[in-house]
Coordinates of C-alpha atoms and ligand atoms in Angstrom, one line a residue:
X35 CA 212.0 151.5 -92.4
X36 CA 209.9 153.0 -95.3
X37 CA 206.4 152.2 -95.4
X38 CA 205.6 149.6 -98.1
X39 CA 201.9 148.8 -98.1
X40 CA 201.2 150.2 -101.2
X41 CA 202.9 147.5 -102.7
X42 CA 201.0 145.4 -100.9
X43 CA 197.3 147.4 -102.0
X44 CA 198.6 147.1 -106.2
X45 CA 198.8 143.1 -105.2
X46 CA 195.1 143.7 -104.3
X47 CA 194.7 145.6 -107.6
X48 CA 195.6 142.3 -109.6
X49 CA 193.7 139.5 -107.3
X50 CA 190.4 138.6 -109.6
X51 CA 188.2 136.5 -107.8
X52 CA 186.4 133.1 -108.6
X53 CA 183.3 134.8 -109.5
X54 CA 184.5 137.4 -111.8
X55 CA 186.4 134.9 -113.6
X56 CA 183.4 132.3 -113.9
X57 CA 181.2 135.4 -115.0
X58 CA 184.3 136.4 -117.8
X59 CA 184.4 132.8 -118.7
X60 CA 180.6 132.5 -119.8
X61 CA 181.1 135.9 -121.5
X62 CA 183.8 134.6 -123.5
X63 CA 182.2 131.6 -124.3
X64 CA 179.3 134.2 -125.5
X65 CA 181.2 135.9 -127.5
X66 CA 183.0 132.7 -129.5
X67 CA 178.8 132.1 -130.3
X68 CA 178.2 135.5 -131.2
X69 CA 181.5 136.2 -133.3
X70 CA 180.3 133.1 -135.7
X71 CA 177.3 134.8 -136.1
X72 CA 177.6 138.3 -136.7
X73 CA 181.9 138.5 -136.3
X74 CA 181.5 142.6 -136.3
X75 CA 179.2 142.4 -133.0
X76 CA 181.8 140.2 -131.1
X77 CA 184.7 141.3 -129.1
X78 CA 186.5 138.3 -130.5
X79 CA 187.9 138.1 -134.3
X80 CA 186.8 134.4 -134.7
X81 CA 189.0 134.1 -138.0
X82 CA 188.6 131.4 -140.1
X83 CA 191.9 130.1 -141.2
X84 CA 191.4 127.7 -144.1
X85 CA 193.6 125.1 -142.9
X86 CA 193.2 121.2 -143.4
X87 CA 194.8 119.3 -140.0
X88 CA 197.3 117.1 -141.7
X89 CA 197.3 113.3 -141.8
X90 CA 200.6 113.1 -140.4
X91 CA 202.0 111.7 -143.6
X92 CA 202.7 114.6 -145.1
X93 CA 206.6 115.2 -146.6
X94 CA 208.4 117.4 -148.2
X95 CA 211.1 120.5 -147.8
X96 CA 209.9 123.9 -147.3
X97 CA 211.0 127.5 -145.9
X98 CA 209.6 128.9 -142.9
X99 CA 209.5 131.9 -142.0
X100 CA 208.0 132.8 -138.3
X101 CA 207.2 136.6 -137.8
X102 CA 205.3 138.0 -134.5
X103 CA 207.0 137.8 -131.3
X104 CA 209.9 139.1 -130.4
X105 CA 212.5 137.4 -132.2
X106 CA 211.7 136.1 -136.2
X107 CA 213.1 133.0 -137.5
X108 CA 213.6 131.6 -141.1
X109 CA 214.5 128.3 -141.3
X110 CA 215.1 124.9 -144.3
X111 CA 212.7 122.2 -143.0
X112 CA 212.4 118.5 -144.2
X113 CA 209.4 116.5 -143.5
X114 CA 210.7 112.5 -144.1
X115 CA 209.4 109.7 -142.7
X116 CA 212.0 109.5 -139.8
X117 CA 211.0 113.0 -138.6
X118 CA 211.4 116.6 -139.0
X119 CA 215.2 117.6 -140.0
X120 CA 215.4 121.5 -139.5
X121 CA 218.5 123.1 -141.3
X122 CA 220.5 126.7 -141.5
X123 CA 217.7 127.9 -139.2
X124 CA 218.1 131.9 -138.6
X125 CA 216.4 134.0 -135.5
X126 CA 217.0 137.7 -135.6
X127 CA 215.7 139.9 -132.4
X128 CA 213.2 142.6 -134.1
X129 CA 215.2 145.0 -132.2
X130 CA 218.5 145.6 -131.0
X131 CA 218.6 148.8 -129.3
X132 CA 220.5 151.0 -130.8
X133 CA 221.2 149.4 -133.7
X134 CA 217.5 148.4 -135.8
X135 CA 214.1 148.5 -134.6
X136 CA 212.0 146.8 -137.5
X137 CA 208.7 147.1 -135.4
X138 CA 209.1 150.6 -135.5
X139 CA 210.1 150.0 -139.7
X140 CA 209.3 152.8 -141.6
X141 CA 207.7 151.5 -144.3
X142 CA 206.5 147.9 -145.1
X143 CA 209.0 147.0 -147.7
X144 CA 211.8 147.9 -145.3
X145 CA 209.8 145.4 -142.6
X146 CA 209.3 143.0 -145.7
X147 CA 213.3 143.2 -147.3
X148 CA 214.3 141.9 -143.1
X149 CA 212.3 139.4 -143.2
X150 CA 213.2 138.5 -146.7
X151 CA 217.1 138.8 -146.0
X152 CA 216.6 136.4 -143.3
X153 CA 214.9 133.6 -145.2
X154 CA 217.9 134.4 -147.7
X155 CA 220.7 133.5 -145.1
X156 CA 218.6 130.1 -143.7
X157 CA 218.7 128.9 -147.5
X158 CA 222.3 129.7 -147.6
X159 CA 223.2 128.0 -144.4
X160 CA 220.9 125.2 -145.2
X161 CA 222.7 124.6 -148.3
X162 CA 220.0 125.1 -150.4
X163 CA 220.2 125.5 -154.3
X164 CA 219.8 128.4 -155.6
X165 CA 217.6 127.5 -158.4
X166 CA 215.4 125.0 -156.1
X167 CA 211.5 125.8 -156.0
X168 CA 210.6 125.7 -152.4
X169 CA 207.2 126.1 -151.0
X170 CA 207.1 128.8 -147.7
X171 CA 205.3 128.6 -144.7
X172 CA 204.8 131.4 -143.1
X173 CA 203.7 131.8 -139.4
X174 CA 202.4 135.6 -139.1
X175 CA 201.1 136.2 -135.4
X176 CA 198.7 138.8 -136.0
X177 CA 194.9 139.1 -136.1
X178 CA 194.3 138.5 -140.0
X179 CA 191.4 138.3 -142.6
X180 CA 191.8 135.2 -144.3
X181 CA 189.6 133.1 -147.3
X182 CA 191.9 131.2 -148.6
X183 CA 195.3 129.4 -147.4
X184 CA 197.9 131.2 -149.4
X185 CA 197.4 134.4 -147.8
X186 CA 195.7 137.1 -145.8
X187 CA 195.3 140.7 -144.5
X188 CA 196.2 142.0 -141.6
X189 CA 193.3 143.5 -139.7
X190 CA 195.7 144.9 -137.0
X191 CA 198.8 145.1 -135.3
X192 CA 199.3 144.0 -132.0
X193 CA 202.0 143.4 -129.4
X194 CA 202.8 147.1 -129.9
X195 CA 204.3 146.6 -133.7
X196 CA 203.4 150.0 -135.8
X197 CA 204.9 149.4 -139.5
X198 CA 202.9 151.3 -141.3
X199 CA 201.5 150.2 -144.5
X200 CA 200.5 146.5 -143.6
X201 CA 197.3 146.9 -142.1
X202 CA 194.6 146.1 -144.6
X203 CA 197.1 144.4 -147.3
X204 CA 198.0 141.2 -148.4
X205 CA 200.6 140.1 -146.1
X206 CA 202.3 137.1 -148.3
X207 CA 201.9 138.8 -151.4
X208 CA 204.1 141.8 -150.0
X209 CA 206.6 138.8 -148.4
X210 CA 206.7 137.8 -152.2
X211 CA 207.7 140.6 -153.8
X212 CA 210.6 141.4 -150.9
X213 CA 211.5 137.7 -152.0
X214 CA 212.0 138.3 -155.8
X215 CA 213.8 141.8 -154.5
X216 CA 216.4 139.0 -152.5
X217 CA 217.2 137.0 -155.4
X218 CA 214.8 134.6 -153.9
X219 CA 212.4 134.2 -156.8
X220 CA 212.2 130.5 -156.7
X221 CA 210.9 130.7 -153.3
X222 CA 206.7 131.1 -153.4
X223 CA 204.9 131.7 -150.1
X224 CA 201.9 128.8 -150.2
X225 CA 200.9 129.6 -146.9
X226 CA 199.9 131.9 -143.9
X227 CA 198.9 131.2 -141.2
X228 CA 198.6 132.3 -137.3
X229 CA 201.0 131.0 -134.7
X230 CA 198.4 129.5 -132.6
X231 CA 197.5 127.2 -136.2
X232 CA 201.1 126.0 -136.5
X233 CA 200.9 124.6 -132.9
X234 CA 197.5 123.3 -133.6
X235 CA 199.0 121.1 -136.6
X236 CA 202.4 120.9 -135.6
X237 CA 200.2 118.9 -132.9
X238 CA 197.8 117.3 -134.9
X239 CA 200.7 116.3 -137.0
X240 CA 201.6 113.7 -134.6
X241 CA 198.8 113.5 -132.0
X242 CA 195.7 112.9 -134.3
X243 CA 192.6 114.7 -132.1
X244 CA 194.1 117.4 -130.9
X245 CA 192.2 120.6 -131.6
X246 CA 192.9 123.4 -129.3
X247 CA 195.9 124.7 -129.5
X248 CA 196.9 128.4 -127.8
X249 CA 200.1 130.3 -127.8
X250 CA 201.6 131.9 -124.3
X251 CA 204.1 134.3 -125.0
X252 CA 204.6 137.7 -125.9
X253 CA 201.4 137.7 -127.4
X254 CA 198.1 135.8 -126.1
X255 CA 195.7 133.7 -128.5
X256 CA 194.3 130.4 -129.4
X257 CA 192.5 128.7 -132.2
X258 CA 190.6 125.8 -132.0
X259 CA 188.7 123.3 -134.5
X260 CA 184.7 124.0 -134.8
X261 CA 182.8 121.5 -135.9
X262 CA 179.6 123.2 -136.3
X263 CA 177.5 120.6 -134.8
X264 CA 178.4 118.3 -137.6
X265 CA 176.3 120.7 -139.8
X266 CA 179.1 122.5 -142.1
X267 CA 182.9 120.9 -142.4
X268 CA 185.3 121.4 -139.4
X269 CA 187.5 124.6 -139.8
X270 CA 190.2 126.2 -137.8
X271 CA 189.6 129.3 -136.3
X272 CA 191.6 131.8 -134.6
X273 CA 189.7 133.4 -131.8
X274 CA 192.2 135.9 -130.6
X275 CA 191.8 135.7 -127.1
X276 CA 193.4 138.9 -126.3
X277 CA 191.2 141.2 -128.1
X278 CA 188.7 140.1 -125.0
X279 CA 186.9 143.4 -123.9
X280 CA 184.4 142.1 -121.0
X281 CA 186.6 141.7 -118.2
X282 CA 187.4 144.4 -115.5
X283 CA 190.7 146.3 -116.1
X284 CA 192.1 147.9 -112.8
X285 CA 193.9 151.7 -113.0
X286 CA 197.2 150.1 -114.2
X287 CA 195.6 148.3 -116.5
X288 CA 194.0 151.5 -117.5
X289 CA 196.9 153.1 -117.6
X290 CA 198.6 151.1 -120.0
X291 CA 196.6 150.3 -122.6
X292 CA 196.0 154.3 -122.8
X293 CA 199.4 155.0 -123.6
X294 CA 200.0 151.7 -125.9
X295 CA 200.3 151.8 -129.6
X296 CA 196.6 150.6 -129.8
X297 CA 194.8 152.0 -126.9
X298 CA 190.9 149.8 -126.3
X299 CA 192.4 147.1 -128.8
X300 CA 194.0 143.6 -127.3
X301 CA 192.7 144.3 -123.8
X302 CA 193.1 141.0 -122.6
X303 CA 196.1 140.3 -123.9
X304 CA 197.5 143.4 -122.1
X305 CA 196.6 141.7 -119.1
X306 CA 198.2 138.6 -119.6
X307 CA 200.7 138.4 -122.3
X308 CA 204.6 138.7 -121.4
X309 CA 205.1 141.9 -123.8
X310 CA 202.9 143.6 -120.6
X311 CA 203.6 141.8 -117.7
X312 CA 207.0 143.7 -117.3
X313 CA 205.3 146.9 -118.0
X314 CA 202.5 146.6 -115.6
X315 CA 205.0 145.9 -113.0
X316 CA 207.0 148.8 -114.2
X317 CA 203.4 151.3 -113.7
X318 CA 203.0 150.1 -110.4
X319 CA 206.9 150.5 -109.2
X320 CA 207.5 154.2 -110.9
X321 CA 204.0 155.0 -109.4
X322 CA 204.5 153.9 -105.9
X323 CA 208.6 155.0 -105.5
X324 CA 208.1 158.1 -107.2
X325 CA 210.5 157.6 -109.7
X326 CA 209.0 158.0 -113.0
X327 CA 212.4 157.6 -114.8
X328 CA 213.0 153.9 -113.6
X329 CA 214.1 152.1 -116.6
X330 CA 211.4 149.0 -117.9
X331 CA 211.7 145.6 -116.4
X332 CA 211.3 142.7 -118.1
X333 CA 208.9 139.7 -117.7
X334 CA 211.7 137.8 -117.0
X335 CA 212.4 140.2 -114.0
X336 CA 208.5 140.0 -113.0
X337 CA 209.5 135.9 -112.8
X338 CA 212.6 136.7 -111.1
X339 CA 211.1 139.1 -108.3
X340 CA 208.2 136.4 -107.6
X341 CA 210.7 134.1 -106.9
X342 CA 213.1 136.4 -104.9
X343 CA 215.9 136.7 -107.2
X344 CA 215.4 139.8 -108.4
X345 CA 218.7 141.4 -107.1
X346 CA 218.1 145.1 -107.8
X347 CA 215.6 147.4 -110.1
X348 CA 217.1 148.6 -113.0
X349 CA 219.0 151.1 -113.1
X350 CA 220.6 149.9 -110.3
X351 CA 217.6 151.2 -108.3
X352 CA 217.5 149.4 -104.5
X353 CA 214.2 146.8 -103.8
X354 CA 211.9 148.0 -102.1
X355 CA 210.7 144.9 -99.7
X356 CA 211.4 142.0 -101.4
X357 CA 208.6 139.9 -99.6
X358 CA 206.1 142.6 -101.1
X359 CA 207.8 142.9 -104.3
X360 CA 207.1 139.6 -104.3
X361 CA 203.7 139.4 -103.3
X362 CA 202.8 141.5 -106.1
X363 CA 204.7 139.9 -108.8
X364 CA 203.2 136.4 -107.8
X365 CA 199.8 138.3 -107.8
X366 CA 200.6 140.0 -111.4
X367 CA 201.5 136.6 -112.9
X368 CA 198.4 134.6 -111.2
X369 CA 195.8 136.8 -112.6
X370 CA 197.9 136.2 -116.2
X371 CA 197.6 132.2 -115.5
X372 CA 193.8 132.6 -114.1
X373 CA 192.4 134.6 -117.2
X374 CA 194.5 132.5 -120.2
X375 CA 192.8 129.3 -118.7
X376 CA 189.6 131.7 -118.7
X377 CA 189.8 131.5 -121.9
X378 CA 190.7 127.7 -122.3
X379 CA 187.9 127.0 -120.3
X380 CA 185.3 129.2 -122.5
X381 CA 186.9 127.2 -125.6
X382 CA 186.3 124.0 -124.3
X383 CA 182.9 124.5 -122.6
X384 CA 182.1 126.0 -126.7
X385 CA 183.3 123.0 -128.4
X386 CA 181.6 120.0 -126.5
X387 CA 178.1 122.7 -126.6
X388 CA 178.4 122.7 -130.0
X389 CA 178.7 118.8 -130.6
X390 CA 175.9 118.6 -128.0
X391 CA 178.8 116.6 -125.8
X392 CA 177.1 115.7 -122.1
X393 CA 180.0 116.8 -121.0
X394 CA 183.6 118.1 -122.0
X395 CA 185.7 114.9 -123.0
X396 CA 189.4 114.1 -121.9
X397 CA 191.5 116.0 -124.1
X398 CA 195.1 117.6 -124.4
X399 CA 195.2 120.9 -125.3
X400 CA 198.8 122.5 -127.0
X401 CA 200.5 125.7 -126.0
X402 CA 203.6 127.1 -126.9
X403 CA 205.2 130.1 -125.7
X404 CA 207.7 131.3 -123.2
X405 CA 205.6 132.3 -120.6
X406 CA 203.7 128.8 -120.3
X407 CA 207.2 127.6 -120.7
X408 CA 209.3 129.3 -117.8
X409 CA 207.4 131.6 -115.8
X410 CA 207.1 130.4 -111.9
X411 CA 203.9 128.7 -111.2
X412 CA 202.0 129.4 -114.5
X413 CA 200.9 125.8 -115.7
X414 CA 200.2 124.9 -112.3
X415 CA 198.1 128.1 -111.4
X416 CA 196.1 126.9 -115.2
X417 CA 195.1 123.7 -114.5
X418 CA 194.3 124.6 -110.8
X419 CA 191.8 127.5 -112.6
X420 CA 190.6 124.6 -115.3
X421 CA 189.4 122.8 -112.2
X422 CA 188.1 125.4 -110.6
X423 CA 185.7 126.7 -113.1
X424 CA 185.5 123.4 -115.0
X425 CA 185.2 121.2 -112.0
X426 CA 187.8 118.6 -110.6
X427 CA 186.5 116.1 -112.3
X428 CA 186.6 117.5 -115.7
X429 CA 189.9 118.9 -115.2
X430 CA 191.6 115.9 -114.3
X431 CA 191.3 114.9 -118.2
X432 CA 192.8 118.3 -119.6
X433 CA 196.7 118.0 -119.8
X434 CA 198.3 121.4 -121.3
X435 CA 200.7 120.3 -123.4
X436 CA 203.7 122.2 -123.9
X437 CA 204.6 122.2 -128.1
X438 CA 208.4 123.5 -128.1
X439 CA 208.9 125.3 -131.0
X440 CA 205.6 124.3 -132.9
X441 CA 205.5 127.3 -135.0
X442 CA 208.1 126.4 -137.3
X443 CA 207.2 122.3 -137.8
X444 CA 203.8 123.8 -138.3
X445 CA 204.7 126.4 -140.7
X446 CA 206.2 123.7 -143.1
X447 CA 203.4 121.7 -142.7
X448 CA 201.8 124.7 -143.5
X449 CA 204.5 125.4 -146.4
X450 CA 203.6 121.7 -147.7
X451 CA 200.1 121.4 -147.6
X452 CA 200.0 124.9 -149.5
X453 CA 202.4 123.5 -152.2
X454 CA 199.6 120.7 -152.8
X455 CA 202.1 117.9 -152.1
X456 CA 200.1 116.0 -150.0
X457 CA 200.4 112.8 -149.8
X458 CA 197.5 110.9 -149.0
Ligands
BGC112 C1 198.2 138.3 -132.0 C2 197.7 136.9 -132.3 C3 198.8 135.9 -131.9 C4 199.2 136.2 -130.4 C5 200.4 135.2 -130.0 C6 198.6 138.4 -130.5 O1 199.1 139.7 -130.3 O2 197.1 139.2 -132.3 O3 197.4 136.7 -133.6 O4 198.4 134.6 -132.1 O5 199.6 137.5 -130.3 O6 201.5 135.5 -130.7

């Protein structure tokens, strides 16, 4: 019988408690104000995006492209009036060990030429003509620097990407010229714009109202609409949640983001996105069993140990108790759930301040993203934190919405809108 309390004493590591999370909610909410005013004083990016919402009547056919996660995808999209036809789409991992790693790509045009080579194939299998001008839509999940709609520069990487060469450049204009490189030179990117944008209007495209939207995934961000108080026209702007720097990090947490890619930056994502969750869990394991060579596990793994159904470490390491392992799991993925609808919270509580709103109005929010999606008890441990810090009442008219597969309908909305074929 080994002694496994310190399993037990990490689960206490990652509890937060309903005061520190109402004290990081009112400091997010702080920093939204303060990133309009003077964005280099804020924690938070609070990009504008330079995105209409569509009317919903929008139609055409154009290429997306969706870059940022862990897989990218290039697809043929038609907007008609009987829906959205999607056709020859392509999704190729950004790595496959052993064979290509294009987050670690050694130069930009070799990151650029992948993506290009994909969008290549998706016209192929689409059946698209080779001559045909097609506007591109293309969903880029990174913090960005944006003034006008056709393209952007990257501020910086996140999610542990390191291709060097992008940061501070024109992201679509690069994408361009690996285009013409492919052959593709009828194809002209009209658009850019973040992933948590394409679920905003993939959402407003056919629920009229909606403007928060967040993404939940391997990454962790959302953008919302401001209004300014009725003073300036609406715009979209992407907040990046994770880049958060006010709330508490505990030694793992510590520990990780010093040995990332981008040590300080994205430090709340690193506390609740899925590209860390596995890795947190992985600190605490090589830590406590003294086996600093135990292989990575997954955030599916973290999902499967909460439930139980983990059935070994890897490396065909033994469990330690799987009640604890348990335990902390449930505890790691409950401090993710309580500090994304932190965040929510803070967004909401900003938008009905800054239409002077008595109070914050029924309303469905959008999120896409795997995590929201599958992992154990995540939507449920949200709402139950939007009550909390939001009150019952108030709660009770905030339905997260789950948006499957958002970014690409919104990048060709995107892709459309760019290409000026609205039609109003
Ligand atoms: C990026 C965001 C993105 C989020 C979700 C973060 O790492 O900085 O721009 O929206 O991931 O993909």
């Amino acid at each position: 019988m080994t002694d496994e309390t310190w399993l037990d004493e990490a689960a206490a590591q990652f509890r937060v408690t309903d005061d520190a999370l109402r004290q990081g909610m009112l400091r997010f909410e702080e920093e939204m104000a303060l990133g309009l005013r003077q964005p280099a004083a804020s924690s938070l990016y609070m990009e504008p995006c330079y995105v209409d919402l569509p009317t919903g009547r929008e139609r055409g056919r154009a290429v997306t492209l969706d870059f940022g996660g862990t897989n990218a995808r290039a697809a043929l999209v038609e907007l008609a009036a009987d829906g959205c036809h999607v056709r020859g789409e392509v999704r190729r991992p950004l790595r496959a060990p052993g064979a290509y790693d294009v987050t670690r790509a050694e130069t930009a045009e070799a990151l650029f030429d992948f993506l290009a080579d994909l969008v290549r194939e998706a016209l192929a299998r689409g059946g698209a003509r080779s001559e045909e001008p097609l506007p591109l839509g293309h969903t880029f999940s990174f913090g960005t620097r944006q003034r006008r709609f056709g393209d952007a520069r990257l501020i910086a990487w996140s999610k542990e990407i390191a291709v060097p060469g992008v940061e501070g450049a024109y992201v679509n204009e690069q994408l361009r010229a690996a285009l013409v490189r492919a052959g593709l030179a009828n194809v002209m990117p009209t658009a850019i714009l973040n992933d948590t944008a394409a679920v905003l209007l993939a959402a407003a495209f056919r629920a009229p109202g909606t403007a928060i939207a967040a993404i939940y995934a391997t990454g962790f961000n959302s953008c919302y609409l401001e209004t300014f108080g009725g003073r300036r026209p609406p715009m979209v702007y992407n907040i990046e949640s994770g880049s958060f720097r006010h709330f508490p990090q505990n030694p793992y947490d510590r520990q990780l983001d010093t040995a990332s890619a981008k040590p300080g930056a994205q430090r709340l994502e690193k506390m609740i996105s899925g590209r860390y969750l596995g890795e947190l869990l992985t600190r605490v394991l090589r830590e406590g069993l003294h086996d600093a060579a135990l292989p990575p596990l997954t955030a599916e793994m973290v999902g499967e140990a909460a439930q139980g159904t983990l059935a070994a470490l890897p490396g065909g390491r033994p469990l330690p108790s799987a009640a604890s392992l348990a335990t902390l799991a449930r505890a790691l993925i409950r401090r993710s759930a309580r500090l994304a609808a932190m965040t929510l919270a803070a967004v909401l509580r900003h938008r009905a301040a800054a239409d002077r709103q008595p109070r914050i109005a029924p309303q469905t929010l959008a999120v896409d993203g795997a995590v929201f999606a599958h992992m154990p008890g995540v939507a449920a441990t949200m709402q139950e934190t939007l009550a909390l810090l939001l009150g019952e009442e108030t709660a009770q008219g905030i339905s997260l919405r789950l948006v499957r597969d958002a970014s690409g309908r919104g990048a060709a909305i995107a892709g459309i809108l760019g290409a000026g074929e609205r039609d109003e």
